[in-house]
Amino acid sequence: MGKYFGTDGFRGEANVNLTVDHARKVGRFLGWYYGQLKKQAGDDAPAKIVIGKDTRRSSYMFEYALVAGLTASGADAYLLHVTTTPSVAYVARTEDFDCGIMISASHNPYYDNGIKLINGNGEKMDEATIHLVEAYLDGELEVFGQKYEEIPFAHRDAIGCTVDYAAGRNRYMGYLISLGLYSFKGMKVGLDCANGSSWNMAKQIFDSLGAKTYIINAEPDGTNINRDAGSTHIEGLQKYVVENGLDVGFAYDGDADRCLCVDEKGNVVDGDAILYIYGRYMKERGKLLTNTVVTTVMSNFGLYKAFDELGIGYAKTAVGDKYVYEYMTKNGCRIGGEQSGHIIFSKYVSTGDGILTSLKMMEVMMAKKKKMSQLTEDLHIYPQVLVNVKVKDKAVAQADEDVQAAVNKVAKALGDTGRILVRESGTEPLIRVMVEAETEEICHTYVDEVVAVINEKEATR
């Protein structure tokens, strides 16, 4: 991860550690850089960059700042307006854009925001380009064989223009509808839009496919995105599904690249369960290329046991849908994702897509003529206990010999009945200790053993 950009973009509190000036400079660099790349390839056309945003109050402010920077550098800015992250990736990939920008802090509260950069293939921006953006932000840019204290402004007819491009968002919606293999007629579906990006899209898509669609948290006011709503606060949808006798419910996050499900009984079906349901469905139809489902190290032990019983292979990556997608691309895998609901169907999209995930879950229900609860009957999720331990130095704490000995002791005791995972937080001075086992009591016992050793060693440092 860089100085400003993490695994999911440049994120921070609006006008505190992510400011309008940051956004303008990001636009300035991208507009100039992609224009230069075109000129070097013999193309004098201006760079084309597509922008989407979520419903945060500050998203409009950052949009205007980015547009000012882009056009001042000679690029044309195409505005999708309020839309989802996967729609920006889709439009960038299918409509010949040099790159895409999504303004969103995903599942964070409204006062945070973020700038996500997407390349022309609809994938998260490569690290080399991110490094150049960060160098420009720090006034230390060196590229194309020279150093730049400042990059040039465009003049006269070379100044970029702004294009209203809501049509691109509509084409993305049409694409999702076109993927529907079954009519949803007769199905009562609940959608929790988190007062975010999906608020004016998801219901139209489900209605178009014949569902009787019930919608909650689709009244954004700029400050209520993710507030007691969406995939991070799914209890509201659980209650709504049961009280209204719905067949299924789907909850998205602020920018709709995540989806979690609720079955007809009100139980949560998380990302692991989604991978199980669709991985099994693909296996049964001979569509699971490489016979591998890609997960992260945080996926539940019960998921792996279930895959073993089905003869389905699996890979484990670092936490982050970026790493999941990289593995899928490199190894030709068709499905992967995270427990949090970032699910990637690489045949159709290049990023996690919450609305597509919900459509795919509907597809399995319709094809197999089963309720959502029946699709998870053979998946037994193990209890999990996770404790965060504050430390002075994450690397030193995790590498400590006594800590490692305690971890190995627990791993040996659990054998094939559970697992322990100890990892560093990517953003905080924390060591995360997680145990999965057959009972919660066993989890607590083993977590406490390792945490005690970490705390004891920290006291001596």
Coordinates of C-alpha atoms in Angstrom, one line a residue:
M1 CA 0.0 0.0 0.0
G2 CA 1.1 3.5 -0.8
K3 CA 1.2 6.7 1.2
Y4 CA -2.2 7.8 0.2
F5 CA -3.8 4.9 -1.7
G6 CA -4.6 1.6 0.1
T7 CA -6.1 -1.6 -1.3
D8 CA -9.3 0.2 -2.1
G9 CA -8.3 3.7 -3.1
F10 CA -7.5 7.0 -1.4
R11 CA -9.8 7.1 1.5
G12 CA -10.2 9.4 4.5
E13 CA -12.5 11.9 6.2
A14 CA -13.7 14.6 3.7
N15 CA -11.6 17.7 3.9
V16 CA -9.6 16.4 6.7
N17 CA -7.1 13.8 5.3
L18 CA -8.8 13.6 1.9
T19 CA -9.3 17.2 0.6
V20 CA -10.6 19.0 -2.5
D21 CA -7.0 19.9 -3.3
H22 CA -6.1 16.2 -3.3
A23 CA -8.9 15.5 -5.7
R24 CA -8.0 18.3 -8.1
K25 CA -4.4 17.1 -8.2
V26 CA -5.5 13.5 -8.9
G27 CA -7.5 14.9 -11.8
R28 CA -4.7 17.1 -13.0
F29 CA -2.2 14.2 -13.1
L30 CA -4.5 11.6 -14.7
G31 CA -5.7 14.0 -17.4
W32 CA -2.2 15.0 -18.3
Y33 CA -0.6 11.5 -18.0
Y34 CA -3.1 9.7 -20.2
G35 CA -3.0 12.5 -22.7
Q36 CA 0.8 12.1 -22.9
L37 CA 0.5 8.3 -23.3
K38 CA -1.8 8.8 -26.2
K39 CA 0.5 11.4 -27.9
Q40 CA 3.4 9.0 -27.5
A41 CA 1.3 6.4 -29.3
G42 CA 0.6 8.8 -32.2
D43 CA -3.0 9.7 -31.0
D44 CA -3.7 13.4 -30.6
A45 CA -7.2 12.8 -29.2
P46 CA -7.8 14.0 -25.6
A47 CA -7.8 11.4 -22.8
K48 CA -11.3 10.1 -21.9
I49 CA -12.0 9.5 -18.3
V50 CA -15.3 8.4 -16.8
I51 CA -16.4 9.3 -13.3
G52 CA -19.1 7.9 -11.0
K53 CA -20.0 8.8 -7.4
D54 CA -22.1 7.6 -4.5
T55 CA -24.6 9.6 -2.5
R56 CA -22.4 11.2 0.2
R57 CA -22.7 15.0 0.4
S58 CA -19.0 15.4 -0.2
S59 CA -19.1 13.3 -3.4
Y60 CA -20.4 16.2 -5.4
M61 CA -17.6 18.4 -4.1
F62 CA -15.0 15.8 -5.1
E63 CA -16.6 15.2 -8.5
Y64 CA -16.3 18.9 -9.3
A65 CA -12.7 19.1 -8.1
L66 CA -11.7 16.0 -10.2
V67 CA -13.4 17.4 -13.2
A68 CA -11.6 20.8 -12.8
G69 CA -8.3 19.0 -12.6
L70 CA -9.0 16.7 -15.6
T71 CA -10.2 19.4 -17.9
A72 CA -7.4 21.8 -16.9
S73 CA -5.0 19.1 -18.1
G74 CA -6.8 18.6 -21.4
A75 CA -8.9 15.5 -20.7
D76 CA -12.6 15.0 -21.3
A77 CA -14.6 14.0 -18.2
Y78 CA -17.6 11.8 -18.7
L79 CA -20.1 11.9 -15.8
L80 CA -22.2 8.9 -14.8
H81 CA -23.5 10.8 -11.8
V82 CA -24.7 8.7 -8.8
T83 CA -23.9 5.1 -9.8
T84 CA -22.2 1.9 -8.5
T85 CA -18.5 1.1 -8.5
P86 CA -19.0 -1.9 -10.8
S87 CA -20.8 0.2 -13.3
V88 CA -17.8 2.5 -13.6
A89 CA -15.6 -0.5 -14.2
Y90 CA -18.0 -1.9 -16.8
V91 CA -18.2 1.4 -18.7
A92 CA -14.5 2.0 -18.6
R93 CA -13.9 -1.5 -20.0
T94 CA -16.5 -1.6 -22.7
E95 CA -16.5 2.0 -24.0
D96 CA -12.9 2.7 -24.7
F97 CA -12.0 4.9 -21.7
D98 CA -8.5 5.5 -20.7
C99 CA -9.5 5.0 -17.0
G100 CA -12.3 5.4 -14.6
I101 CA -12.7 7.1 -11.2
M102 CA -15.3 6.2 -8.5
I103 CA -15.9 8.6 -5.7
S104 CA -16.9 6.5 -2.7
A105 CA -15.8 5.3 0.7
S106 CA -17.9 2.1 0.3
H107 CA -19.3 0.9 3.6
N108 CA -17.7 3.8 5.7
P109 CA -19.9 6.5 7.3
Y110 CA -21.0 9.5 5.3
Y111 CA -18.3 11.9 6.5
D112 CA -15.6 9.7 4.9
N113 CA -15.0 9.5 1.2
G114 CA -12.6 8.0 -1.2
I115 CA -11.2 8.1 -4.7
K116 CA -11.0 4.7 -6.4
L117 CA -9.0 4.5 -9.7
I118 CA -9.9 2.0 -12.3
N119 CA -7.9 1.2 -15.5
G120 CA -9.2 0.9 -19.0
N121 CA -9.8 -2.8 -18.5
G122 CA -12.2 -2.1 -15.7
E123 CA -9.7 -3.4 -13.1
K124 CA -8.2 -1.7 -10.0
M125 CA -5.4 0.6 -11.1
D126 CA -1.9 -0.8 -11.3
E127 CA 0.6 0.0 -8.5
A128 CA 3.0 1.7 -10.9
T129 CA 0.4 4.3 -11.9
I130 CA -0.7 4.8 -8.3
H131 CA 2.9 5.5 -7.4
L132 CA 3.1 8.2 -10.0
V133 CA -0.1 9.8 -8.7
E134 CA 1.3 9.8 -5.2
A135 CA 4.6 11.3 -6.4
Y136 CA 2.7 14.2 -8.0
L137 CA 0.7 14.8 -4.8
D138 CA 4.0 15.1 -3.0
G139 CA 5.6 17.3 -5.7
E140 CA 8.2 14.7 -6.6
L141 CA 7.0 13.5 -10.0
E142 CA 9.5 11.9 -12.3
V143 CA 8.1 10.3 -15.4
F144 CA 8.8 10.1 -19.2
G145 CA 12.5 10.6 -18.4
Q146 CA 12.3 13.9 -16.6
K147 CA 11.3 15.6 -13.4
Y148 CA 8.2 17.8 -13.1
E149 CA 7.8 20.4 -10.4
E150 CA 4.4 21.1 -12.0
I151 CA 2.7 19.6 -15.0
P152 CA 1.5 21.9 -17.9
F153 CA -2.0 23.3 -18.2
A154 CA -4.0 22.9 -21.4
H155 CA -4.8 26.1 -23.3
R156 CA -7.5 27.3 -25.7
D157 CA -9.2 24.5 -27.6
A158 CA -7.0 21.9 -25.8
I159 CA -8.9 22.5 -22.6
G160 CA -11.0 19.4 -21.9
C161 CA -14.8 19.3 -21.8
T162 CA -17.4 17.7 -19.5
V163 CA -19.9 15.2 -20.9
D164 CA -23.2 14.1 -19.2
Y165 CA -22.9 10.4 -19.6
A166 CA -25.9 9.0 -17.7
A167 CA -26.5 6.8 -20.8
G168 CA -23.4 4.7 -19.8
R169 CA -25.1 3.9 -16.5
N170 CA -28.2 2.9 -18.3
R171 CA -26.3 0.6 -20.6
Y172 CA -24.8 -1.1 -17.6
M173 CA -28.3 -1.7 -16.2
G174 CA -29.3 -3.1 -19.5
Y175 CA -26.3 -5.4 -19.4
L176 CA -27.3 -6.8 -16.0
I177 CA -30.9 -7.3 -17.1
S178 CA -29.6 -9.2 -20.2
L179 CA -27.8 -11.7 -17.9
G180 CA -31.1 -12.8 -16.4
L181 CA -31.7 -16.4 -17.5
Y182 CA -35.0 -16.7 -15.6
S183 CA -38.1 -14.7 -15.0
F184 CA -38.5 -13.7 -11.3
K185 CA -42.3 -13.6 -11.7
G186 CA -44.0 -14.6 -8.5
M187 CA -40.9 -14.0 -6.3
K188 CA -41.1 -11.4 -3.5
V189 CA -37.6 -9.9 -3.2
G190 CA -36.4 -7.3 -0.6
L191 CA -33.6 -4.9 -1.4
D192 CA -31.7 -2.8 1.1
C193 CA -29.9 -0.1 -0.8
A194 CA -28.0 1.4 2.1
N195 CA -29.1 4.8 1.0
G196 CA -26.2 4.5 -1.4
S197 CA -25.3 4.0 -5.1
S198 CA -27.9 1.3 -5.8
W199 CA -30.9 3.3 -4.7
N200 CA -32.1 4.3 -8.2
M201 CA -30.9 1.2 -10.0
A202 CA -31.5 -2.1 -8.2
K203 CA -35.3 -1.9 -8.0
Q204 CA -35.5 -1.2 -11.7
I205 CA -33.4 -4.2 -12.6
F206 CA -35.4 -6.6 -10.4
D207 CA -38.7 -5.1 -11.6
S208 CA -37.6 -5.6 -15.2
L209 CA -37.0 -9.3 -14.5
G210 CA -40.5 -9.8 -13.1
A211 CA -39.9 -9.7 -9.4
K212 CA -42.3 -8.1 -6.9
T213 CA -39.7 -5.9 -5.4
Y214 CA -39.7 -4.4 -1.9
I215 CA -37.2 -1.8 -1.2
I216 CA -35.8 -0.2 2.0
N217 CA -33.1 2.5 2.7
A218 CA -33.5 4.0 -0.8
E219 CA -33.9 7.7 0.3
P220 CA -30.4 9.2 0.3
D221 CA -30.0 12.6 1.8
G222 CA -26.2 12.9 1.7
T223 CA -25.7 12.0 5.3
N224 CA -27.5 8.7 5.8
I225 CA -25.5 6.4 3.5
N226 CA -24.8 3.1 5.4
R227 CA -26.5 4.5 8.6
D228 CA -28.1 1.5 10.2
A229 CA -28.6 0.1 6.7
G230 CA -27.1 -2.1 4.1
S231 CA -24.7 -5.0 4.3
T232 CA -22.9 -3.7 7.4
H233 CA -26.2 -3.4 9.3
I234 CA -28.2 -6.2 7.9
E235 CA -30.5 -6.7 10.9
G236 CA -33.0 -4.3 9.4
L237 CA -33.4 -6.4 6.3
Q238 CA -33.6 -9.6 8.3
K239 CA -36.6 -8.2 10.2
Y240 CA -38.2 -6.8 7.0
V241 CA -38.0 -10.1 5.1
V242 CA -39.7 -12.1 7.9
E243 CA -42.3 -9.5 8.7
N244 CA -43.3 -9.2 5.0
G245 CA -43.1 -12.9 4.1
L246 CA -40.5 -12.3 1.4
D247 CA -38.8 -15.1 -0.5
V248 CA -35.3 -13.5 -0.1
G249 CA -33.5 -10.3 0.6
F250 CA -30.3 -8.7 -0.6
A251 CA -28.3 -6.0 1.1
Y252 CA -25.7 -3.8 -0.7
D253 CA -23.1 -1.4 0.7
G254 CA -22.6 2.2 -0.1
D255 CA -21.2 1.7 -3.6
A256 CA -22.9 -1.6 -4.3
D257 CA -19.8 -3.7 -4.9
R258 CA -20.8 -6.0 -2.0
C259 CA -23.9 -8.1 -1.4
L260 CA -25.1 -10.2 1.5
C261 CA -28.3 -12.2 1.4
V262 CA -31.1 -12.9 3.9
D263 CA -33.1 -16.2 3.5
E264 CA -36.8 -16.5 3.9
K265 CA -36.3 -17.3 7.6
G266 CA -34.3 -14.2 8.2
N267 CA -30.9 -15.8 8.4
V268 CA -27.9 -14.1 6.9
V269 CA -26.2 -15.7 4.0
D270 CA -22.7 -14.2 3.9
G271 CA -20.0 -14.1 1.2
D272 CA -18.7 -17.6 2.2
A273 CA -22.2 -19.0 1.8
I274 CA -22.6 -17.3 -1.6
L275 CA -19.3 -18.8 -2.8
Y276 CA -20.6 -22.2 -1.6
I277 CA -24.0 -21.9 -3.3
Y278 CA -22.7 -20.7 -6.6
G279 CA -19.5 -22.7 -6.6
R280 CA -21.5 -25.9 -6.1
Y281 CA -24.0 -24.7 -8.8
M282 CA -21.1 -24.3 -11.3
K283 CA -19.6 -27.6 -10.4
E284 CA -22.9 -29.4 -11.0
R285 CA -23.1 -27.9 -14.4
G286 CA -19.5 -28.5 -15.4
K287 CA -18.9 -24.7 -15.5
L288 CA -16.3 -24.5 -12.6
L289 CA -13.2 -23.9 -14.7
T290 CA -10.0 -25.1 -12.9
N291 CA -12.3 -26.6 -10.3
T292 CA -11.3 -23.8 -8.0
V293 CA -13.1 -21.2 -5.9
V294 CA -10.9 -18.3 -4.8
T295 CA -11.3 -17.2 -1.2
T296 CA -9.3 -15.1 1.3
V297 CA -7.6 -16.3 4.5
M298 CA -10.7 -15.0 6.4
S299 CA -13.1 -17.5 4.9
N300 CA -14.7 -19.9 7.3
F301 CA -13.2 -23.3 8.0
G302 CA -16.7 -24.8 7.4
L303 CA -16.6 -23.5 3.9
Y304 CA -13.4 -25.5 3.2
K305 CA -14.8 -28.6 4.8
A306 CA -17.9 -28.3 2.6
F307 CA -15.8 -27.9 -0.6
D308 CA -13.7 -30.9 0.4
E309 CA -16.9 -33.0 0.6
L310 CA -17.9 -31.7 -2.9
G311 CA -14.5 -32.3 -4.5
I312 CA -14.2 -28.6 -5.1
G313 CA -10.7 -27.1 -4.9
Y314 CA -10.0 -23.7 -3.3
A315 CA -7.3 -21.0 -3.1
K316 CA -6.7 -18.6 -0.3
T317 CA -5.4 -15.1 -0.9
A318 CA -4.7 -12.1 1.4
V319 CA -7.7 -10.1 2.5
G320 CA -8.9 -7.8 -0.2
D321 CA -10.9 -8.3 -3.4
K322 CA -7.9 -6.9 -5.3
Y323 CA -5.9 -9.9 -4.4
V324 CA -8.8 -12.3 -5.1
Y325 CA -9.1 -10.8 -8.6
E326 CA -5.4 -10.9 -9.3
Y327 CA -5.3 -14.6 -8.4
M328 CA -8.4 -15.3 -10.6
T329 CA -6.9 -13.5 -13.6
K330 CA -3.6 -15.2 -13.3
N331 CA -5.0 -18.7 -12.8
G332 CA -8.2 -18.6 -15.0
C333 CA -10.7 -19.0 -12.2
R334 CA -14.3 -18.0 -12.7
I335 CA -15.5 -17.2 -9.1
G336 CA -14.0 -15.8 -6.0
G337 CA -14.7 -13.4 -3.2
E338 CA -14.7 -12.4 0.5
Q339 CA -16.8 -13.2 3.5
S340 CA -17.9 -9.6 3.5
G341 CA -19.8 -10.0 0.2
H342 CA -17.3 -8.9 -2.4
I343 CA -18.0 -11.6 -5.0
I344 CA -16.4 -11.6 -8.4
F345 CA -17.9 -13.5 -11.4
S346 CA -15.0 -13.0 -13.8
K347 CA -16.9 -14.2 -16.9
Y348 CA -19.2 -11.1 -16.6
V349 CA -17.3 -8.4 -14.6
S350 CA -13.9 -7.4 -13.5
T351 CA -14.7 -6.4 -9.9
G352 CA -17.1 -7.2 -7.1
D353 CA -20.7 -6.4 -8.1
G354 CA -23.4 -6.5 -5.5
I355 CA -26.4 -6.3 -7.9
L356 CA -24.9 -9.0 -10.2
T357 CA -24.3 -11.2 -7.1
S358 CA -28.0 -10.9 -6.1
L359 CA -29.1 -11.8 -9.6
K360 CA -26.8 -14.9 -9.6
M361 CA -28.3 -16.0 -6.3
M362 CA -31.8 -15.6 -7.8
E363 CA -30.6 -17.7 -10.8
V364 CA -29.6 -20.6 -8.5
M365 CA -32.9 -20.4 -6.6
M366 CA -34.9 -20.4 -9.9
A367 CA -32.9 -23.1 -11.6
K368 CA -33.0 -25.5 -8.7
K369 CA -36.5 -24.5 -7.6
K370 CA -35.3 -24.2 -4.0
K371 CA -35.6 -21.7 -1.2
M372 CA -32.4 -19.9 -0.1
S373 CA -32.4 -21.7 3.2
Q374 CA -32.4 -25.0 1.3
L375 CA -29.3 -24.0 -0.7
T376 CA -27.2 -23.7 2.5
E377 CA -28.5 -26.8 4.3
D378 CA -25.2 -28.7 3.8
L379 CA -22.9 -25.9 4.7
H380 CA -22.0 -25.9 8.4
I381 CA -20.3 -22.6 9.4
Y382 CA -17.9 -23.0 12.3
P383 CA -18.1 -20.6 15.3
Q384 CA -15.4 -17.9 15.0
V385 CA -13.9 -15.7 17.7
L386 CA -11.7 -12.7 16.7
V387 CA -9.8 -10.5 19.1
N388 CA -7.7 -7.5 18.2
V389 CA -4.6 -6.9 20.3
K390 CA -3.0 -3.4 20.3
V391 CA 0.8 -3.7 19.9
K392 CA 3.8 -1.3 19.5
D393 CA 5.2 -3.0 16.4
K394 CA 3.0 -5.4 14.4
A395 CA 5.8 -7.2 12.6
V396 CA 7.9 -7.7 15.8
A397 CA 4.9 -8.9 17.8
Q398 CA 3.8 -11.5 15.2
A399 CA 7.4 -12.7 14.6
D400 CA 8.0 -13.2 18.3
E401 CA 9.2 -16.8 19.0
D402 CA 7.0 -17.3 22.1
V403 CA 3.9 -16.0 20.2
Q404 CA 4.7 -18.3 17.3
A405 CA 5.1 -21.2 19.7
A406 CA 1.7 -20.5 21.2
V407 CA 0.1 -20.3 17.7
N408 CA 1.7 -23.6 16.7
K409 CA 0.5 -25.2 19.9
V410 CA -3.1 -24.2 19.2
A411 CA -2.9 -25.3 15.5
K412 CA -1.6 -28.7 16.6
A413 CA -4.4 -29.1 19.2
L414 CA -7.1 -28.1 16.7
G415 CA -5.8 -30.5 14.0
D416 CA -8.4 -30.9 11.3
T417 CA -11.3 -29.7 13.6
G418 CA -10.6 -26.0 13.3
R419 CA -7.9 -23.4 12.6
I420 CA -6.1 -20.4 14.0
L421 CA -5.2 -17.3 12.0
V422 CA -2.9 -14.6 13.4
R423 CA -2.4 -11.6 11.1
E424 CA -1.5 -7.9 11.2
S425 CA -4.1 -5.2 10.6
G426 CA -3.5 -3.4 7.4
T427 CA -4.5 0.0 8.8
E428 CA -4.1 0.0 12.6
P429 CA -1.4 -1.0 15.2
L430 CA -3.2 -4.3 15.9
I431 CA -2.6 -8.0 15.7
R432 CA -5.8 -9.9 14.9
V433 CA -6.1 -13.4 16.5
M434 CA -8.9 -15.5 15.1
V435 CA -9.9 -19.1 15.9
E436 CA -12.6 -21.3 14.3
A437 CA -13.6 -24.5 16.0
E438 CA -16.5 -26.7 16.7
T439 CA -17.8 -24.7 19.6
E440 CA -17.5 -21.1 20.7
E441 CA -16.1 -22.2 24.0
I442 CA -13.1 -23.9 22.3
C443 CA -12.6 -20.7 20.2
H444 CA -12.4 -18.5 23.3
T445 CA -10.1 -20.8 25.1
Y446 CA -7.5 -20.9 22.3
V447 CA -7.8 -17.2 21.4
D448 CA -7.3 -16.3 25.1
E449 CA -4.1 -18.4 25.2
V450 CA -2.5 -16.6 22.3
V451 CA -3.7 -13.2 23.3
A452 CA -2.2 -13.7 26.8
V453 CA 1.2 -14.5 25.3
I454 CA 1.1 -11.4 23.0
N455 CA 0.1 -9.1 25.9
E456 CA 2.8 -10.6 28.2
K457 CA 5.5 -10.0 25.6
E458 CA 4.2 -6.5 24.8
A459 CA 4.5 -5.6 28.5
T460 CA 8.3 -6.3 28.3
R461 CA 8.9 -4.1 25.2

